[in-house]
């Protein structure tokens, strides 16, 4: 099949390499707002370069992937949907939940399949965590702890355009909690700190966040995020139930140094970034999209599900500002 990829920055250039390695992909057309970036990535992975997203949508592609900056997602998603092309879009759908609602409605009405990029759904260990919950072997869950700690903050311009840490980073944890437990979030309490590089506070953003999610079966989920974890990339999910407790992400690459005398775990080296920790997941995610394009499977992460995540991130943002827990039904009725 012939695919188009829009946006060739940090994640887009990584996806370009993965896509050209997939057996289902015969040809790849790429574009970025920066022509030099388009030329460099196209040359490096052996893709066809075009000058604009409009040109790409008209280049006879069977499906489109959007990995451009977050602020460009709604317009690009709508353009792909209007062209009737199955589309994969990196999280989040939009910076504002109102835009996400509008895009989701148009996508639903069009019937065009949309897959949103939440790669943990394709990580073998996170899949095992979901299976453990579904099997009942954990009993009833009382506590979920979801952790995402980045080694270092993204560039200042990225932070300023990201929509804030809840919409940019916490959304991964929110999606994971919903997907693994199969439950909906009913209430959110969020707090955090901007301590770190000045550009984070200047963008009105947090460098470190803590979010308490109450689920509709009274499970409590605790989310921990930070942009400052120089030991490595820490993505972990703990599930504590009435019968057993399990964890995803407790491997030898866990970026934590034990202070127990003689402890040999974790043996290291620590995961350096989400790209090495989740490389298998990203490949499986994009392979799944080729099946969506081929019409052999439904979207494994629909825009409707991503919209629920967006509502929870919106509740976290509001909770931070009003400094109290925010119920989802209260937010939706505003
Ligand atoms: N799923 C994940 O784990 C994951 C990881 C990283 C980033 N992301 C998401 O991917 C997106 C990109 O992140 P990044 O880290 O690669 O950012 P980045 O800043 O490195 O790259 C963004 C690229 O998009 C290009 N661009 C901006 N507007 C465009 C437009 N209208 N048309 C074409 N190109 C355009 C920019 O020139 C730049 O090259 C963000 O939405 C981010 O949330 C997802």
Tab-separated table of C-alpha atoms and ligand atoms in Angstrom:
chain	number	residue	atom	x	y	z
A	1	UNK	CA	0.000	0.000	0.000
A	2	UNK	CA	0.940	3.642	-0.410
A	3	UNK	CA	0.896	5.796	2.724
A	4	UNK	CA	1.412	9.494	3.421
A	5	UNK	CA	3.113	10.914	6.524
A	6	UNK	CA	2.685	14.564	7.565
A	7	UNK	CA	5.100	15.983	10.153
A	8	UNK	CA	8.684	14.756	10.356
A	9	UNK	CA	10.027	15.977	13.684
A	10	UNK	CA	11.109	13.795	16.606
A	11	UNK	CA	8.333	11.184	16.317
A	12	UNK	CA	7.509	11.669	12.617
A	13	UNK	CA	11.046	10.891	11.450
A	14	UNK	CA	11.063	7.829	13.739
A	15	UNK	CA	7.718	6.670	12.255
A	16	UNK	CA	9.071	7.241	8.718
A	17	UNK	CA	11.820	4.681	9.316
A	18	UNK	CA	9.416	2.202	10.933
A	19	UNK	CA	6.889	2.574	8.090
A	20	UNK	CA	9.413	1.968	5.322
A	21	UNK	CA	10.453	-1.229	7.143
A	22	UNK	CA	6.888	-2.623	7.270
A	23	UNK	CA	6.243	-5.322	4.630
A	24	UNK	CA	2.723	-3.978	3.959
A	25	UNK	CA	4.054	-0.556	2.936
A	26	UNK	CA	5.120	-0.356	-0.736
A	27	UNK	CA	5.692	3.381	-0.871
A	28	UNK	CA	5.710	6.347	1.509
A	29	UNK	CA	5.065	9.998	0.690
A	30	UNK	CA	6.255	12.527	3.287
A	31	UNK	CA	5.947	16.232	4.004
A	32	UNK	CA	6.786	18.699	6.757
A	33	UNK	CA	6.178	22.417	7.184
A	34	UNK	CA	9.973	22.794	6.895
A	35	UNK	CA	11.113	21.851	3.346
A	36	UNK	CA	14.673	21.059	4.478
A	37	UNK	CA	13.282	18.551	6.979
A	38	UNK	CA	11.103	16.938	4.296
A	39	UNK	CA	14.107	16.563	1.977
A	40	UNK	CA	16.369	15.186	4.706
A	41	UNK	CA	13.919	12.570	5.995
A	42	UNK	CA	12.764	11.538	2.509
A	43	UNK	CA	16.373	11.039	1.442
A	44	UNK	CA	17.262	9.112	4.587
A	45	UNK	CA	14.385	6.601	4.470
A	46	UNK	CA	13.841	6.456	0.699
A	47	UNK	CA	10.422	8.168	0.706
A	48	UNK	CA	8.859	10.496	-1.866
A	49	UNK	CA	8.926	14.174	-0.808
A	50	UNK	CA	6.064	16.587	-1.500
A	51	UNK	CA	5.733	20.275	-0.627
A	52	UNK	CA	2.454	20.385	1.299
A	53	UNK	CA	-0.190	18.324	3.068
A	54	UNK	CA	-2.652	19.180	0.244
A	55	UNK	CA	-0.228	17.713	-2.288
A	56	UNK	CA	0.221	14.642	-0.110
A	57	UNK	CA	-3.532	14.049	0.189
A	58	UNK	CA	-3.766	14.201	-3.615
A	59	UNK	CA	-0.796	11.870	-4.192
A	60	UNK	CA	-2.821	8.692	-4.539
A	61	UNK	CA	-2.206	7.485	-0.981
A	62	UNK	CA	-4.350	4.783	0.648
A	63	UNK	CA	-4.014	6.222	4.158
A	64	UNK	CA	-2.461	9.155	6.021
A	65	UNK	CA	-0.424	9.466	9.216
A	66	UNK	CA	-0.245	12.771	11.095
A	67	UNK	CA	2.782	13.365	13.317
A	68	UNK	CA	2.877	17.142	12.980
A	69	UNK	CA	2.891	19.485	15.979
A	70	UNK	CA	-0.243	19.207	18.139
A	71	UNK	CA	-1.741	22.541	17.072
A	72	UNK	CA	-1.921	21.267	13.461
A	73	UNK	CA	-3.822	18.050	14.336
A	74	UNK	CA	-7.470	19.217	14.020
A	75	UNK	CA	-7.108	20.796	10.540
A	76	UNK	CA	-4.987	17.922	9.191
A	77	UNK	CA	-7.315	15.286	10.652
A	78	UNK	CA	-10.338	16.969	9.084
A	79	UNK	CA	-8.587	17.303	5.715
A	80	UNK	CA	-7.784	13.568	5.701
A	81	UNK	CA	-11.308	12.634	6.813
A	82	UNK	CA	-12.837	14.909	4.160
A	83	UNK	CA	-10.624	13.222	1.550
A	84	UNK	CA	-12.084	9.890	2.704
A	85	UNK	CA	-8.652	8.549	3.689
A	86	UNK	CA	-8.149	6.334	6.763
A	87	UNK	CA	-6.032	8.333	9.161
A	88	UNK	CA	-3.638	7.740	12.017
A	89	UNK	CA	-3.021	10.802	14.186
A	90	UNK	CA	-0.580	11.161	17.025
A	91	UNK	CA	-2.040	12.050	20.426
A	92	UNK	CA	-3.593	14.356	21.454
A	93	UNK	CA	-6.463	14.962	19.000
A	94	UNK	CA	-6.330	18.684	19.824
A	95	UNK	CA	-5.140	21.101	22.488
A	96	UNK	CA	-8.703	22.150	23.405
A	97	UNK	CA	-11.369	19.553	24.124
A	98	UNK	CA	-13.896	21.611	22.100
A	99	UNK	CA	-11.794	21.111	18.955
A	100	UNK	CA	-11.480	17.390	19.726
A	101	UNK	CA	-15.276	17.130	20.026
A	102	UNK	CA	-15.769	18.844	16.637
A	103	UNK	CA	-13.219	16.619	14.882
A	104	UNK	CA	-14.634	13.470	16.488
A	105	UNK	CA	-18.160	14.354	15.341
A	106	UNK	CA	-17.050	14.935	11.760
A	107	UNK	CA	-15.008	11.734	11.713
A	108	UNK	CA	-17.965	9.769	13.101
A	109	UNK	CA	-20.350	11.189	10.487
A	110	UNK	CA	-17.907	10.424	7.658
A	111	UNK	CA	-17.416	6.788	8.642
A	112	UNK	CA	-13.702	7.140	7.809
A	113	UNK	CA	-11.601	5.046	10.223
A	114	UNK	CA	-9.382	7.069	12.570
A	115	UNK	CA	-6.670	5.650	14.834
A	116	UNK	CA	-5.120	7.822	17.556
A	117	UNK	CA	-1.551	7.136	18.647
A	118	UNK	CA	-1.494	5.657	22.118
A	119	UNK	CA	1.381	3.172	21.740
A	120	UNK	CA	1.187	1.538	25.171
A	121	UNK	CA	-1.863	-0.351	23.896
A	122	UNK	CA	0.612	-2.270	21.706
A	123	UNK	CA	3.328	-2.895	24.298
A	124	UNK	CA	3.444	-6.614	25.180
A	125	UNK	CA	3.737	-5.967	28.929
A	126	UNK	CA	0.885	-3.441	29.055
A	127	UNK	CA	-1.202	-5.943	27.096
A	128	UNK	CA	-0.340	-8.550	29.745
A	129	UNK	CA	-1.478	-6.105	32.439
A	130	UNK	CA	-4.824	-5.675	30.681
A	131	UNK	CA	-5.190	-9.446	30.331
A	132	UNK	CA	-4.444	-9.876	34.062
A	133	UNK	CA	-7.301	-7.506	34.954
A	134	UNK	CA	-9.692	-9.119	32.475
A	135	UNK	CA	-8.921	-12.645	33.719
A	136	UNK	CA	-9.950	-11.744	37.282
A	137	UNK	CA	-6.661	-13.066	38.706
A	138	UNK	CA	-6.045	-9.751	40.535
A	139	UNK	CA	-9.444	-9.811	42.264
A	140	UNK	CA	-11.013	-6.343	42.462
A	141	UNK	CA	-8.618	-3.464	41.905
A	142	UNK	CA	-8.195	-0.921	44.657
A	143	UNK	CA	-5.133	1.010	43.435
A	144	UNK	CA	-3.566	1.687	40.033
A	145	UNK	CA	-0.307	3.634	39.793
A	146	UNK	CA	0.689	4.925	36.383
A	147	UNK	CA	4.056	6.615	35.972
A	148	UNK	CA	5.612	8.490	33.055
A	149	UNK	CA	8.901	10.241	33.776
A	150	UNK	CA	10.860	11.778	30.887
A	151	UNK	CA	14.651	12.112	31.193
A	152	UNK	CA	14.546	15.782	30.137
A	153	UNK	CA	11.977	18.347	29.028
A	154	UNK	CA	11.205	18.822	25.331
A	155	UNK	CA	12.352	22.105	23.723
A	156	UNK	CA	10.739	25.368	24.877
A	157	UNK	CA	8.796	25.826	21.615
A	158	UNK	CA	7.349	22.318	21.929
A	159	UNK	CA	6.217	22.948	25.522
A	160	UNK	CA	4.610	26.263	24.536
A	161	UNK	CA	2.558	24.562	21.794
A	162	UNK	CA	1.796	21.301	23.591
A	163	UNK	CA	-1.388	22.276	25.430
A	164	UNK	CA	0.312	21.570	28.762
A	165	UNK	CA	1.595	18.466	30.509
A	166	UNK	CA	-1.867	16.957	31.130
A	167	UNK	CA	-2.789	17.055	27.414
A	168	UNK	CA	0.711	16.183	26.248
A	169	UNK	CA	1.994	13.562	28.684
A	170	UNK	CA	-0.644	12.601	31.278
A	171	UNK	CA	-2.940	11.553	28.398
A	172	UNK	CA	-0.775	8.435	27.953
A	173	UNK	CA	-1.424	7.458	31.587
A	174	UNK	CA	-5.132	8.297	31.332
A	175	UNK	CA	-5.528	6.194	28.196
A	176	UNK	CA	-3.643	3.331	29.820
A	177	UNK	CA	-5.736	3.429	32.998
A	178	UNK	CA	-9.014	3.385	31.020
A	179	UNK	CA	-7.819	0.724	28.567
A	180	UNK	CA	-6.240	-1.612	31.124
A	181	UNK	CA	-9.043	-1.418	33.696
A	182	UNK	CA	-11.948	-1.103	31.246
A	183	UNK	CA	-13.449	1.536	33.593
A	184	UNK	CA	-14.378	5.186	33.116
A	185	UNK	CA	-12.950	8.102	35.107
A	186	UNK	CA	-15.599	9.969	37.110
A	187	UNK	CA	-13.507	12.458	39.127
A	188	UNK	CA	-10.076	14.084	38.826
A	189	UNK	CA	-7.850	15.934	41.257
A	190	UNK	CA	-4.630	17.403	39.881
A	191	UNK	CA	-1.706	19.288	41.302
A	192	UNK	CA	1.898	19.892	40.336
A	193	UNK	CA	4.972	22.059	40.256
A	194	UNK	CA	6.720	24.174	37.622
A	195	UNK	CA	10.139	23.836	39.222
A	196	UNK	CA	12.751	23.378	36.483
A	197	UNK	CA	13.705	25.378	33.396
A	198	UNK	CA	12.110	28.839	33.373
A	199	UNK	CA	10.459	28.288	29.978
A	200	UNK	CA	8.056	25.757	31.533
A	201	UNK	CA	6.622	28.230	34.050
A	202	UNK	CA	6.692	30.953	31.376
A	203	UNK	CA	4.455	28.749	29.199
A	204	UNK	CA	2.090	28.394	32.190
A	205	UNK	CA	2.919	24.696	32.307
A	206	UNK	CA	3.949	22.165	34.947
A	207	UNK	CA	7.233	20.259	35.019
A	208	UNK	CA	5.935	17.699	37.488
A	209	UNK	CA	2.337	16.582	37.870
A	210	UNK	CA	0.322	14.341	40.176
A	211	UNK	CA	-3.228	13.361	39.264
A	212	UNK	CA	-5.725	11.302	41.265
A	213	UNK	CA	-8.395	9.608	39.146
A	214	UNK	CA	-11.454	8.013	40.714
A	215	UNK	CA	-12.922	5.321	38.463
A	216	UNK	CA	-16.588	4.386	38.156
A	217	UNK	CA	-16.072	1.218	40.249
A	218	UNK	CA	-14.303	3.216	43.023
A	219	UNK	CA	-10.797	2.129	42.020
A	220	UNK	CA	-8.269	4.875	42.751
A	221	UNK	CA	-5.641	5.585	40.092
A	222	UNK	CA	-2.575	7.686	40.872
A	223	UNK	CA	-0.711	9.262	37.964
A	224	UNK	CA	2.813	10.621	38.364
A	225	UNK	CA	4.586	12.608	35.625
A	226	UNK	CA	7.767	14.618	35.435
A	227	UNK	CA	9.954	16.146	32.746
A	228	UNK	CA	13.037	15.667	34.953
A	229	UNK	CA	14.217	12.089	35.400
A	230	UNK	CA	17.816	12.135	34.134
A	231	UNK	CA	18.392	8.498	35.135
A	232	UNK	CA	16.154	7.484	32.216
A	233	UNK	CA	12.684	7.040	30.794
A	234	UNK	CA	10.403	5.486	33.389
A	235	UNK	CA	7.055	4.147	32.202
A	236	UNK	CA	5.365	1.873	34.719
A	237	UNK	CA	1.943	0.613	35.598
A	238	UNK	CA	1.212	-1.004	38.955
A	239	UNK	CA	-2.070	-2.810	39.522
A	240	UNK	CA	-2.973	-3.707	43.090
A	241	UNK	CA	-6.002	-5.902	43.596
A	242	UNK	CA	-7.758	-7.814	46.359
A	243	UNK	CA	-6.080	-11.047	45.186
A	244	UNK	CA	-2.725	-10.061	43.655
A	245	UNK	CA	-0.474	-7.198	42.534
A	246	UNK	CA	1.403	-6.898	39.240
A	247	UNK	CA	3.549	-4.306	37.513
A	248	UNK	CA	4.488	-3.479	33.933
A	249	UNK	CA	7.800	-1.693	33.487
A	250	UNK	CA	9.750	-3.314	36.333
A	251	UNK	CA	12.546	-4.582	34.096
A	252	UNK	CA	16.322	-4.230	34.184
A	253	UNK	CA	15.983	-0.944	32.278
A	254	UNK	CA	14.010	0.625	35.147
A	255	UNK	CA	15.729	3.930	35.843
A	256	UNK	CA	15.870	3.602	39.637
A	257	UNK	CA	18.906	2.918	41.823
A	258	UNK	CA	18.214	0.616	44.743
A	259	UNK	CA	19.707	1.615	48.096
A	260	UNK	CA	19.290	-1.905	49.523
A	261	UNK	CA	22.756	-3.312	50.383
A	262	UNK	CA	23.845	-5.831	47.727
A	263	UNK	CA	20.781	-5.351	45.522
A	264	UNK	CA	21.573	-6.297	41.904
A	265	UNK	CA	18.285	-5.104	40.456
A	266	UNK	CA	17.770	-3.270	38.188
A	267	UNK	CA	20.910	-4.346	36.358
A	268	UNK	CA	20.564	-1.605	33.688
A	269	UNK	CA	21.296	0.122	31.445
A	270	UNK	CA	18.228	2.334	32.001
A	271	UNK	CA	15.815	3.044	29.134
A	272	UNK	CA	17.029	6.255	27.495
A	273	UNK	CA	13.813	7.459	25.860
A	274	UNK	CA	10.293	6.476	24.875
A	275	UNK	CA	11.660	5.531	21.466
A	276	UNK	CA	13.837	2.697	22.762
A	277	UNK	CA	11.414	1.605	25.529
A	278	UNK	CA	8.421	1.519	23.183
A	279	UNK	CA	10.065	0.635	19.834
A	280	UNK	CA	8.232	-2.710	19.645
A	281	UNK	CA	4.944	-1.004	20.512
A	282	UNK	CA	5.375	1.724	17.881
A	283	UNK	CA	6.050	-0.874	15.195
A	284	UNK	CA	2.983	-2.916	16.204
A	285	UNK	CA	0.878	0.262	16.342
A	286	UNK	CA	1.826	1.268	12.798
A	287	UNK	CA	1.433	-2.307	11.533
A	288	UNK	CA	-2.082	-2.241	13.011
A	289	UNK	CA	-2.778	0.952	11.066
A	290	UNK	CA	-1.828	-0.784	7.797
A	291	UNK	CA	-4.530	-3.356	8.644
A	292	UNK	CA	-7.013	-0.542	9.321
A	293	UNK	CA	-6.142	0.926	5.896
A	294	UNK	CA	-6.506	-2.511	4.298
A	295	UNK	CA	-9.930	-2.812	5.924
A	296	UNK	CA	-9.025	-6.020	7.767
A	297	UNK	CA	-9.469	-4.659	11.306
A	298	UNK	CA	-11.317	-1.815	13.019
A	299	UNK	CA	-9.346	1.026	14.577
A	300	UNK	CA	-7.641	-0.245	17.759
A	301	UNK	CA	-7.796	3.244	19.304
A	302	UNK	CA	-10.753	5.228	18.045
A	303	UNK	CA	-11.179	8.962	18.130
A	304	UNK	CA	-14.183	8.447	20.446
A	305	UNK	CA	-11.875	6.795	22.993
A	306	UNK	CA	-9.265	9.525	22.574
A	307	UNK	CA	-12.022	12.069	23.170
A	308	UNK	CA	-12.770	10.477	26.553
A	309	UNK	CA	-9.074	10.822	27.378
A	310	UNK	CA	-9.248	14.480	26.300
A	311	UNK	CA	-12.148	15.109	28.697
A	312	UNK	CA	-10.153	13.657	31.590
A	313	UNK	CA	-7.106	15.786	30.680
A	314	UNK	CA	-9.432	18.802	30.543
A	315	UNK	CA	-10.728	17.939	34.005
A	316	UNK	CA	-7.149	17.752	35.279
A	317	UNK	CA	-6.393	21.175	33.801
A	318	UNK	CA	-9.495	22.642	35.439
A	319	UNK	CA	-8.771	20.916	38.747
A	320	UNK	CA	-5.312	22.477	38.844
A	321	UNK	CA	-6.776	25.923	38.303
A	322	UNK	CA	-9.699	25.682	40.742
A	323	UNK	CA	-7.623	23.656	43.213
A	324	UNK	CA	-10.285	21.038	43.966
A	325	UNK	CA	-11.507	17.719	42.529
A	326	UNK	CA	-13.530	18.057	39.304
A	327	UNK	CA	-16.209	15.557	38.298
A	328	UNK	CA	-16.424	14.642	34.615
A	329	UNK	CA	-20.204	15.098	34.499
A	330	UNK	CA	-19.782	18.601	35.992
A	331	UNK	CA	-17.248	19.486	33.284
A	332	UNK	CA	-19.310	18.117	30.382
A	333	UNK	CA	-22.329	20.132	31.477
A	334	UNK	CA	-20.454	23.485	31.465
B	1	LIG	N1	2.663	8.731	20.906
B	1	LIG	C1	3.760	9.173	21.448
B	1	LIG	O1	4.353	8.510	22.270
B	1	LIG	C2	4.297	10.515	21.027
B	1	LIG	C3	5.630	10.816	21.303
B	1	LIG	C4	6.112	12.055	20.881
B	1	LIG	C5	5.277	12.965	20.268
B	1	LIG	N2	3.977	12.650	20.047
B	1	LIG	C6	3.078	13.616	19.395
B	1	LIG	O2	3.532	13.789	18.056
B	1	LIG	C7	3.409	15.140	17.668
B	1	LIG	C8	4.775	15.645	17.202
B	1	LIG	O3	5.670	15.584	18.278
B	1	LIG	P1	7.251	15.723	18.038
B	1	LIG	O4	7.901	15.415	19.327
B	1	LIG	O5	7.681	14.957	16.841
B	1	LIG	O6	7.358	17.308	17.735
B	1	LIG	P2	8.461	18.067	16.893
B	1	LIG	O7	8.329	19.485	17.299
B	1	LIG	O8	9.780	17.386	17.023
B	1	LIG	O9	8.003	17.892	15.366
B	1	LIG	C9	6.831	18.449	14.847
B	1	LIG	C10	7.017	18.597	13.336
B	1	LIG	O10	5.756	18.977	12.747
B	1	LIG	C11	6.025	19.925	11.724
B	1	LIG	N3	4.786	20.654	11.466
B	1	LIG	C12	4.141	21.543	12.265
B	1	LIG	N4	2.995	21.946	11.691
B	1	LIG	C13	2.890	21.279	10.512
B	1	LIG	C14	1.927	21.247	9.473
B	1	LIG	N5	0.819	21.990	9.528
B	1	LIG	N6	2.164	20.448	8.399
B	1	LIG	C15	3.276	19.704	8.321
B	1	LIG	N7	4.230	19.678	9.289
B	1	LIG	C16	4.038	20.462	10.372
B	1	LIG	C17	7.174	20.765	12.271
B	1	LIG	O11	7.877	21.453	11.233
B	1	LIG	C18	8.039	19.689	12.945
B	1	LIG	O12	9.002	19.135	12.060
B	1	LIG	C19	2.840	15.889	18.874
B	1	LIG	O13	1.461	16.048	18.686
B	1	LIG	C20	3.111	14.980	20.053
B	1	LIG	O14	2.114	15.080	21.047
B	1	LIG	C21	3.481	11.447	20.395
